[in-house]
PDB file of C-alpha atoms and ligand atoms in Angstrom:
ATOM      1  CA  UNK A   1       2.068 -20.831 -33.129  1.00 92.00           C
ATOM      2  CA  UNK A   2       0.586 -17.371 -33.154  1.00 94.00           C
ATOM      3  CA  UNK A   3      -1.461 -14.736 -34.896  1.00 96.00           C
ATOM      4  CA  UNK A   4      -1.287 -10.967 -34.737  1.00 96.00           C
ATOM      5  CA  UNK A   5      -2.952  -7.751 -35.761  1.00 96.00           C
ATOM      6  CA  UNK A   6      -1.282  -4.419 -36.508  1.00 96.00           C
ATOM      7  CA  UNK A   7      -3.419  -1.317 -35.982  1.00 95.00           C
ATOM      8  CA  UNK A   8      -2.132   1.913 -37.504  1.00 94.00           C
ATOM      9  CA  UNK A   9      -3.990   5.185 -36.923  1.00 94.00           C
ATOM     10  CA  UNK A  10      -7.397   5.934 -38.393  1.00 93.00           C
ATOM     11  CA  UNK A  11      -7.243   6.242 -42.169  1.00 93.00           C
ATOM     12  CA  UNK A  12      -4.855   3.349 -42.722  1.00 94.00           C
ATOM     13  CA  UNK A  13      -5.777  -0.311 -43.024  1.00 94.00           C
ATOM     14  CA  UNK A  14      -5.113  -2.763 -40.234  1.00 94.00           C
ATOM     15  CA  UNK A  15      -3.226  -5.948 -41.015  1.00 95.00           C
ATOM     16  CA  UNK A  16      -4.033  -9.354 -39.569  1.00 95.00           C
ATOM     17  CA  UNK A  17      -1.542 -12.179 -39.904  1.00 96.00           C
ATOM     18  CA  UNK A  18      -2.536 -15.778 -39.227  1.00 94.00           C
ATOM     19  CA  UNK A  19       0.115 -18.448 -38.808  1.00 95.00           C
ATOM     20  CA  UNK A  20       0.162 -22.220 -38.770  1.00 96.00           C
ATOM     21  CA  UNK A  21       0.251 -23.964 -35.393  1.00 96.00           C
ATOM     22  CA  UNK A  22       2.713 -26.810 -35.085  1.00 96.00           C
ATOM     23  CA  UNK A  23       1.209 -28.844 -32.227  1.00 94.00           C
ATOM     24  CA  UNK A  24      -0.406 -31.266 -34.668  1.00 95.00           C
ATOM     25  CA  UNK A  25       0.434 -33.202 -37.805  1.00 96.00           C
ATOM     26  CA  UNK A  26      -0.728 -31.895 -40.167  1.00 96.00           C
ATOM     27  CA  UNK A  27      -0.326 -28.406 -38.770  1.00 96.00           C
ATOM     28  CA  UNK A  28      -3.474 -26.411 -38.082  1.00 96.00           C
ATOM     29  CA  UNK A  29      -4.337 -22.960 -39.418  1.00 95.00           C
ATOM     30  CA  UNK A  30      -5.469 -20.328 -36.913  1.00 94.00           C
ATOM     31  CA  UNK A  31      -7.681 -18.856 -39.619  1.00 95.00           C
ATOM     32  CA  UNK A  32      -9.941 -21.894 -39.200  1.00 96.00           C
ATOM     33  CA  UNK A  33     -10.649 -21.234 -35.509  1.00 96.00           C
ATOM     34  CA  UNK A  34     -13.152 -18.469 -34.837  1.00 96.00           C
ATOM     35  CA  UNK A  35     -11.613 -17.765 -31.418  1.00 95.00           C
ATOM     36  CA  UNK A  36      -8.347 -16.746 -33.035  1.00 96.00           C
ATOM     37  CA  UNK A  37      -9.818 -14.683 -35.869  1.00 97.00           C
ATOM     38  CA  UNK A  38     -12.220 -12.839 -33.565  1.00 98.00           C
ATOM     39  CA  UNK A  39      -9.453 -12.225 -31.039  1.00 97.00           C
ATOM     40  CA  UNK A  40      -7.193 -10.643 -33.658  1.00 97.00           C
ATOM     41  CA  UNK A  41      -9.893  -8.545 -35.319  1.00 97.00           C
ATOM     42  CA  UNK A  42     -10.882  -7.168 -31.922  1.00 98.00           C
ATOM     43  CA  UNK A  43      -7.375  -5.777 -31.459  1.00 97.00           C
ATOM     44  CA  UNK A  44      -8.207  -3.458 -34.341  1.00 96.00           C
ATOM     45  CA  UNK A  45     -11.426  -2.363 -32.635  1.00 97.00           C
ATOM     46  CA  UNK A  46      -9.955  -1.702 -29.199  1.00 98.00           C
ATOM     47  CA  UNK A  47      -6.790  -0.034 -30.482  1.00 97.00           C
ATOM     48  CA  UNK A  48      -8.776   2.276 -32.755  1.00 96.00           C
ATOM     49  CA  UNK A  49     -11.536   3.145 -30.321  1.00 97.00           C
ATOM     50  CA  UNK A  50      -9.419   3.857 -27.243  1.00 98.00           C
ATOM     51  CA  UNK A  51      -7.998   7.361 -27.061  1.00 95.00           C
ATOM     52  CA  UNK A  52      -9.273   8.849 -30.284  1.00 92.00           C
ATOM     53  CA  UNK A  53      -8.086   6.766 -33.216  1.00 91.00           C
ATOM     54  CA  UNK A  54      -4.336   7.052 -32.900  1.00 93.00           C
ATOM     55  CA  UNK A  55      -3.920   3.312 -32.507  1.00 94.00           C
ATOM     56  CA  UNK A  56      -1.377   4.161 -29.792  1.00 96.00           C
ATOM     57  CA  UNK A  57      -3.443   4.108 -26.597  1.00 98.00           C
ATOM     58  CA  UNK A  58      -3.085   0.520 -25.369  1.00 98.00           C
ATOM     59  CA  UNK A  59       0.670   0.773 -24.900  1.00 97.00           C
ATOM     60  CA  UNK A  60       1.183   0.344 -21.174  1.00 98.00           C
ATOM     61  CA  UNK A  61       1.407  -3.221 -19.875  1.00 98.00           C
ATOM     62  CA  UNK A  62      -1.911  -2.947 -18.036  1.00 98.00           C
ATOM     63  CA  UNK A  63      -3.736  -1.389 -21.004  1.00 98.00           C
ATOM     64  CA  UNK A  64      -2.155  -3.863 -23.400  1.00 98.00           C
ATOM     65  CA  UNK A  65      -3.232  -6.640 -21.059  1.00 98.00           C
ATOM     66  CA  UNK A  66      -6.814  -5.464 -21.248  1.00 98.00           C
ATOM     67  CA  UNK A  67      -6.386  -5.385 -25.019  1.00 98.00           C
ATOM     68  CA  UNK A  68      -5.786  -9.134 -24.909  1.00 98.00           C
ATOM     69  CA  UNK A  69      -8.716  -9.524 -22.532  1.00 98.00           C
ATOM     70  CA  UNK A  70     -11.171  -7.642 -24.746  1.00 98.00           C
ATOM     71  CA  UNK A  71     -10.083  -9.796 -27.660  1.00 98.00           C
ATOM     72  CA  UNK A  72     -10.763 -13.020 -25.747  1.00 98.00           C
ATOM     73  CA  UNK A  73     -14.059 -11.587 -24.513  1.00 98.00           C
ATOM     74  CA  UNK A  74     -15.266 -10.836 -28.020  1.00 98.00           C
ATOM     75  CA  UNK A  75     -14.473 -14.418 -29.005  1.00 98.00           C
ATOM     76  CA  UNK A  76     -16.586 -15.624 -26.082  1.00 98.00           C
ATOM     77  CA  UNK A  77     -19.445 -13.264 -27.003  1.00 98.00           C
ATOM     78  CA  UNK A  78     -19.352 -14.250 -30.662  1.00 98.00           C
ATOM     79  CA  UNK A  79     -19.600 -17.964 -29.947  1.00 97.00           C
ATOM     80  CA  UNK A  80     -22.590 -18.011 -27.605  1.00 97.00           C
ATOM     81  CA  UNK A  81     -25.793 -19.575 -28.903  1.00 96.00           C
ATOM     82  CA  UNK A  82     -28.078 -19.687 -25.874  1.00 98.00           C
ATOM     83  CA  UNK A  83     -28.768 -18.059 -22.512  1.00 98.00           C
ATOM     84  CA  UNK A  84     -26.579 -20.649 -20.823  1.00 97.00           C
ATOM     85  CA  UNK A  85     -23.191 -19.293 -19.780  1.00 97.00           C
ATOM     86  CA  UNK A  86     -20.974 -22.371 -19.761  1.00 97.00           C
ATOM     87  CA  UNK A  87     -17.240 -22.284 -19.196  1.00 98.00           C
ATOM     88  CA  UNK A  88     -15.367 -21.169 -22.310  1.00 98.00           C
ATOM     89  CA  UNK A  89     -11.977 -22.433 -23.456  1.00 98.00           C
ATOM     90  CA  UNK A  90     -10.071 -20.491 -26.112  1.00 97.00           C
ATOM     91  CA  UNK A  91      -7.885 -22.052 -28.779  1.00 96.00           C
ATOM     92  CA  UNK A  92      -8.780 -25.730 -28.434  1.00 96.00           C
ATOM     93  CA  UNK A  93      -8.608 -26.412 -32.165  1.00 96.00           C
ATOM     94  CA  UNK A  94      -5.199 -24.910 -32.945  1.00 95.00           C
ATOM     95  CA  UNK A  95      -3.626 -26.694 -29.990  1.00 95.00           C
ATOM     96  CA  UNK A  96      -5.708 -29.880 -30.273  1.00 96.00           C
ATOM     97  CA  UNK A  97      -5.927 -29.593 -26.497  1.00 96.00           C
ATOM     98  CA  UNK A  98      -9.130 -29.307 -24.441  1.00 96.00           C
ATOM     99  CA  UNK A  99      -7.324 -26.837 -22.151  1.00 97.00           C
ATOM    100  CA  UNK A 100      -6.677 -24.405 -25.007  1.00 96.00           C
ATOM    101  CA  UNK A 101      -4.099 -21.622 -24.825  1.00 96.00           C
ATOM    102  CA  UNK A 102      -5.022 -19.880 -21.557  1.00 98.00           C
ATOM    103  CA  UNK A 103      -4.331 -20.941 -17.972  1.00 98.00           C
ATOM    104  CA  UNK A 104      -7.987 -21.376 -16.974  1.00 98.00           C
ATOM    105  CA  UNK A 105     -11.360 -21.736 -18.670  1.00 98.00           C
ATOM    106  CA  UNK A 106     -13.367 -18.525 -18.532  1.00 98.00           C
ATOM    107  CA  UNK A 107     -16.003 -19.224 -15.909  1.00 98.00           C
ATOM    108  CA  UNK A 108     -18.582 -17.822 -13.556  1.00 98.00           C
ATOM    109  CA  UNK A 109     -17.300 -20.365 -11.049  1.00 98.00           C
ATOM    110  CA  UNK A 110     -14.517 -18.924  -8.912  1.00 98.00           C
ATOM    111  CA  UNK A 111     -13.098 -22.394  -8.290  1.00 98.00           C
ATOM    112  CA  UNK A 112     -12.796 -23.110 -12.005  1.00 98.00           C
ATOM    113  CA  UNK A 113     -11.343 -19.654 -12.634  1.00 98.00           C
ATOM    114  CA  UNK A 114      -9.976 -18.057  -9.453  1.00 98.00           C
ATOM    115  CA  UNK A 115      -8.321 -15.038 -11.121  1.00 98.00           C
ATOM    116  CA  UNK A 116      -8.611 -11.749  -9.227  1.00 98.00           C
ATOM    117  CA  UNK A 117      -7.589  -8.127  -9.737  1.00 98.00           C
ATOM    118  CA  UNK A 118      -4.723  -8.706  -7.299  1.00 98.00           C
ATOM    119  CA  UNK A 119      -3.223 -11.282  -9.661  1.00 98.00           C
ATOM    120  CA  UNK A 120      -1.859  -8.276 -11.551  1.00 98.00           C
ATOM    121  CA  UNK A 121       0.755  -8.114  -8.798  1.00 98.00           C
ATOM    122  CA  UNK A 122       2.352 -11.224 -10.280  1.00 98.00           C
ATOM    123  CA  UNK A 123       0.921 -11.459 -13.809  1.00 98.00           C
ATOM    124  CA  UNK A 124       3.019  -9.092 -15.897  1.00 97.00           C
ATOM    125  CA  UNK A 125       2.653 -10.515 -19.418  1.00 98.00           C
ATOM    126  CA  UNK A 126      -0.152  -9.032 -21.488  1.00 98.00           C
ATOM    127  CA  UNK A 127      -2.020 -12.266 -22.228  1.00 98.00           C
ATOM    128  CA  UNK A 128      -1.776 -13.299 -18.576  1.00 98.00           C
ATOM    129  CA  UNK A 129      -3.219  -9.930 -17.552  1.00 98.00           C
ATOM    130  CA  UNK A 130      -5.847 -10.259 -20.252  1.00 98.00           C
ATOM    131  CA  UNK A 131      -7.127 -13.449 -18.682  1.00 98.00           C
ATOM    132  CA  UNK A 132      -7.993 -11.540 -15.509  1.00 98.00           C
ATOM    133  CA  UNK A 133      -9.877  -8.849 -17.444  1.00 98.00           C
ATOM    134  CA  UNK A 134     -11.666 -11.251 -19.789  1.00 98.00           C
ATOM    135  CA  UNK A 135     -12.899 -13.345 -16.896  1.00 98.00           C
ATOM    136  CA  UNK A 136     -14.292 -10.231 -15.206  1.00 98.00           C
ATOM    137  CA  UNK A 137     -16.084  -9.305 -18.416  1.00 98.00           C
ATOM    138  CA  UNK A 138     -17.387 -12.864 -18.846  1.00 98.00           C
ATOM    139  CA  UNK A 139     -18.953 -12.498 -15.417  1.00 98.00           C
ATOM    140  CA  UNK A 140     -20.450  -9.143 -16.454  1.00 98.00           C
ATOM    141  CA  UNK A 141     -21.837 -10.915 -19.530  1.00 98.00           C
ATOM    142  CA  UNK A 142     -23.337 -13.694 -17.438  1.00 98.00           C
ATOM    143  CA  UNK A 143     -24.997 -11.230 -15.065  1.00 98.00           C
ATOM    144  CA  UNK A 144     -26.551  -9.285 -17.950  1.00 98.00           C
ATOM    145  CA  UNK A 145     -27.795 -12.420 -19.726  1.00 98.00           C
ATOM    146  CA  UNK A 146     -29.263 -13.785 -16.512  1.00 98.00           C
ATOM    147  CA  UNK A 147     -31.069 -10.463 -15.971  1.00 98.00           C
ATOM    148  CA  UNK A 148     -32.178  -9.673 -19.506  1.00 98.00           C
ATOM    149  CA  UNK A 149     -32.102 -12.932 -21.461  1.00 98.00           C
ATOM    150  CA  UNK A 150     -30.378 -13.844 -24.701  1.00 98.00           C
ATOM    151  CA  UNK A 151     -30.915 -12.808 -28.321  1.00 98.00           C
ATOM    152  CA  UNK A 152     -29.931 -15.454 -30.868  1.00 98.00           C
ATOM    153  CA  UNK A 153     -29.872 -12.666 -33.462  1.00 97.00           C
ATOM    154  CA  UNK A 154     -27.520 -10.316 -31.610  1.00 98.00           C
ATOM    155  CA  UNK A 155     -24.811 -10.503 -34.259  1.00 96.00           C
ATOM    156  CA  UNK A 156     -27.208  -9.037 -36.824  1.00 97.00           C
ATOM    157  CA  UNK A 157     -29.610  -6.910 -34.767  1.00 98.00           C
ATOM    158  CA  UNK A 158     -28.327  -4.482 -32.107  1.00 97.00           C
ATOM    159  CA  UNK A 159     -31.728  -2.874 -31.509  1.00 98.00           C
ATOM    160  CA  UNK A 160     -33.188  -5.360 -29.020  1.00 98.00           C
ATOM    161  CA  UNK A 161     -32.728  -5.337 -25.253  1.00 98.00           C
ATOM    162  CA  UNK A 162     -31.434  -8.788 -24.291  1.00 98.00           C
ATOM    163  CA  UNK A 163     -28.405  -9.150 -22.058  1.00 98.00           C
ATOM    164  CA  UNK A 164     -25.948 -10.128 -24.764  1.00 98.00           C
ATOM    165  CA  UNK A 165     -27.043  -7.111 -26.843  1.00 98.00           C
ATOM    166  CA  UNK A 166     -26.644  -4.790 -23.848  1.00 98.00           C
ATOM    167  CA  UNK A 167     -23.230  -6.293 -23.181  1.00 98.00           C
ATOM    168  CA  UNK A 168     -21.901  -5.522 -26.653  1.00 98.00           C
ATOM    169  CA  UNK A 169     -23.221  -1.949 -26.534  1.00 98.00           C
ATOM    170  CA  UNK A 170     -21.395  -1.368 -23.255  1.00 98.00           C
ATOM    171  CA  UNK A 171     -18.265  -3.125 -24.539  1.00 98.00           C
ATOM    172  CA  UNK A 172     -18.032  -0.808 -27.568  1.00 98.00           C
ATOM    173  CA  UNK A 173     -19.270   2.370 -25.876  1.00 98.00           C
ATOM    174  CA  UNK A 174     -16.808   2.047 -23.004  1.00 98.00           C
ATOM    175  CA  UNK A 175     -13.821   1.951 -25.351  1.00 98.00           C
ATOM    176  CA  UNK A 176     -14.449   5.477 -26.599  1.00 98.00           C
ATOM    177  CA  UNK A 177     -15.054   6.841 -23.096  1.00 97.00           C
ATOM    178  CA  UNK A 178     -11.930   5.550 -21.415  1.00 98.00           C
ATOM    179  CA  UNK A 179      -8.670   7.539 -21.419  1.00 98.00           C
ATOM    180  CA  UNK A 180      -5.540   6.729 -23.408  1.00 98.00           C
ATOM    181  CA  UNK A 181      -3.686   3.837 -21.750  1.00 98.00           C
ATOM    182  CA  UNK A 182      -6.464   2.987 -19.300  1.00 98.00           C
ATOM    183  CA  UNK A 183      -6.026   1.041 -16.085  1.00 98.00           C
ATOM    184  CA  UNK A 184      -8.476  -1.661 -14.959  1.00 98.00           C
ATOM    185  CA  UNK A 185     -10.084   1.008 -12.771  1.00 98.00           C
ATOM    186  CA  UNK A 186     -10.489   3.417 -15.707  1.00 98.00           C
ATOM    187  CA  UNK A 187     -11.964   0.652 -17.849  1.00 98.00           C
ATOM    188  CA  UNK A 188     -14.410  -0.484 -15.143  1.00 98.00           C
ATOM    189  CA  UNK A 189     -15.531   3.112 -14.673  1.00 98.00           C
ATOM    190  CA  UNK A 190     -15.984   3.460 -18.435  1.00 98.00           C
ATOM    191  CA  UNK A 191     -18.391   0.481 -18.430  1.00 98.00           C
ATOM    192  CA  UNK A 192     -20.375   2.106 -15.620  1.00 98.00           C
ATOM    193  CA  UNK A 193     -20.432   5.449 -17.456  1.00 98.00           C
ATOM    194  CA  UNK A 194     -21.426   3.769 -20.714  1.00 98.00           C
ATOM    195  CA  UNK A 195     -24.368   2.198 -18.886  1.00 98.00           C
ATOM    196  CA  UNK A 196     -25.384   5.618 -17.534  1.00 98.00           C
ATOM    197  CA  UNK A 197     -25.137   7.150 -20.992  1.00 98.00           C
ATOM    198  CA  UNK A 198     -27.097   4.505 -22.881  1.00 98.00           C
ATOM    199  CA  UNK A 199     -29.341   2.871 -20.276  1.00 98.00           C
ATOM    200  CA  UNK A 200     -29.621   5.472 -17.515  1.00 98.00           C
ATOM    201  CA  UNK A 201     -27.479   3.366 -15.223  1.00 98.00           C
ATOM    202  CA  UNK A 202     -29.998   0.512 -15.144  1.00 98.00           C
ATOM    203  CA  UNK A 203     -27.265  -2.125 -15.031  1.00 98.00           C
ATOM    204  CA  UNK A 204     -24.967  -0.499 -12.497  1.00 98.00           C
ATOM    205  CA  UNK A 205     -25.411  -3.145  -9.823  1.00 98.00           C
ATOM    206  CA  UNK A 206     -25.101  -6.014 -12.305  1.00 98.00           C
ATOM    207  CA  UNK A 207     -21.785  -4.543 -13.421  1.00 98.00           C
ATOM    208  CA  UNK A 208     -20.553  -3.837  -9.912  1.00 98.00           C
ATOM    209  CA  UNK A 209     -21.522  -7.331  -8.785  1.00 98.00           C
ATOM    210  CA  UNK A 210     -19.328  -8.929 -11.439  1.00 98.00           C
ATOM    211  CA  UNK A 211     -16.375  -6.590 -11.059  1.00 98.00           C
ATOM    212  CA  UNK A 212     -16.425  -6.740  -7.251  1.00 98.00           C
ATOM    213  CA  UNK A 213     -16.678 -10.545  -7.290  1.00 98.00           C
ATOM    214  CA  UNK A 214     -13.226 -10.611  -8.899  1.00 98.00           C
ATOM    215  CA  UNK A 215     -11.651  -7.933  -6.700  1.00 98.00           C
ATOM    216  CA  UNK A 216     -12.451  -4.805  -8.708  1.00 98.00           C
ATOM    217  CA  UNK A 217     -15.011  -3.456  -6.272  1.00 98.00           C
ATOM    218  CA  UNK A 218     -15.376  -0.035  -4.689  1.00 97.00           C
ATOM    219  CA  UNK A 219     -12.005   0.858  -3.186  1.00 96.00           C
ATOM    220  CA  UNK A 220      -9.897  -1.413  -5.374  1.00 98.00           C
ATOM    221  CA  UNK A 221      -6.609   0.325  -6.169  1.00 98.00           C
ATOM    222  CA  UNK A 222      -3.012  -0.405  -7.072  1.00 98.00           C
ATOM    223  CA  UNK A 223      -3.741  -4.081  -7.752  1.00 98.00           C
ATOM    224  CA  UNK A 224      -5.212  -4.570  -4.282  1.00 98.00           C
ATOM    225  CA  UNK A 225      -8.616  -6.246  -4.216  1.00 98.00           C
ATOM    226  CA  UNK A 226     -11.842  -4.821  -2.960  1.00 98.00           C
ATOM    227  CA  UNK A 227     -14.963  -6.973  -2.936  1.00 98.00           C
ATOM    228  CA  UNK A 228     -17.193  -4.085  -1.839  1.00 97.00           C
ATOM    229  CA  UNK A 229     -20.325  -3.024  -3.692  1.00 97.00           C
ATOM    230  CA  UNK A 230     -21.709   0.517  -3.592  1.00 97.00           C
ATOM    231  CA  UNK A 231     -24.306   0.971  -0.809  1.00 95.00           C
ATOM    232  CA  UNK A 232     -27.124   1.111  -3.405  1.00 94.00           C
ATOM    233  CA  UNK A 233     -26.378  -2.415  -4.628  1.00 96.00           C
ATOM    234  CA  UNK A 234     -27.602  -5.513  -2.782  1.00 85.00           C
ATOM    235  CA  UNK A 235     -24.933  -8.131  -2.243  1.00 75.00           C
ATOM    236  CA  UNK A 236     -25.628 -11.420  -3.984  1.00 65.00           C
TER     237      UNK A 236
HETATM  238 ZN1   ZN B   1      -3.944 -10.740 -28.889  1.00 52.06          ZN
END
C-alpha cells in the first residue's frame, strides 16, 4: 500500500516504484491512479530543484513534509479541467474510498479543511505536514485562478497568463530560489520572490491572502500562526 521515488543527485536517474494496494479484491495498482504517479514524479522535481541538484536538500522533517505537500499539489494541479476549484481528494482509486489517503479533502473552505500552520506543533510525520502545505498551495492556486482565469492547455503551453499557468511557474521557480532544507517560512518567501522575479510582484497580495488565511501570514514563526497581511494588501 505505497509508492516511492528515489532521487539521487543530478546526473543519475531517479527511480519510481509503484506497488499494489491491498484494500480491494482484486488488488489495485497505484500506477493506474494519476494522483499517485504525479505525486511520486514530483518528488524527483522538488528534490532535484531545491538546493542545487544534490537531491539532499529536503531532509529535515519540515522540508520533507513540504516535499509531500508539493507532490500532492502537483497532483491537484494536473487534474484540474476548469476554472472551478472544487475540493480535491487524493488516492480514492487505490483505496476504493471516497475519503482517499489524507485526513481532509484539499479545500478553499476552512471548515472542510481546517489545517493551519500551527498544526505543525502536533503533526510530525511528513505526509501529515505535507497536508498543511498542500492545502495552503491549493488556496494560492484558487486565488490565482479566480484572478486570472484558467487555461485548459496549461499542461502543453506555459506561455499564456492564466492563473493555473502562473501557479506552475511560481511553483517551479520557487524551488530553485529556496535554501537547502527550507522551512515553511523560507518556502513562502520563495513564492513571493519568484513572483517578483517573473511577474514584478503582481500577485503578492493573492499569495499573501492564501498563506495568511492558513496561519502563514506576516509574523508567523516557530509554528505559531499569524493571519496578518502586509499593509499594502487589502484584507478579503
Ligand atoms: Zn510522497
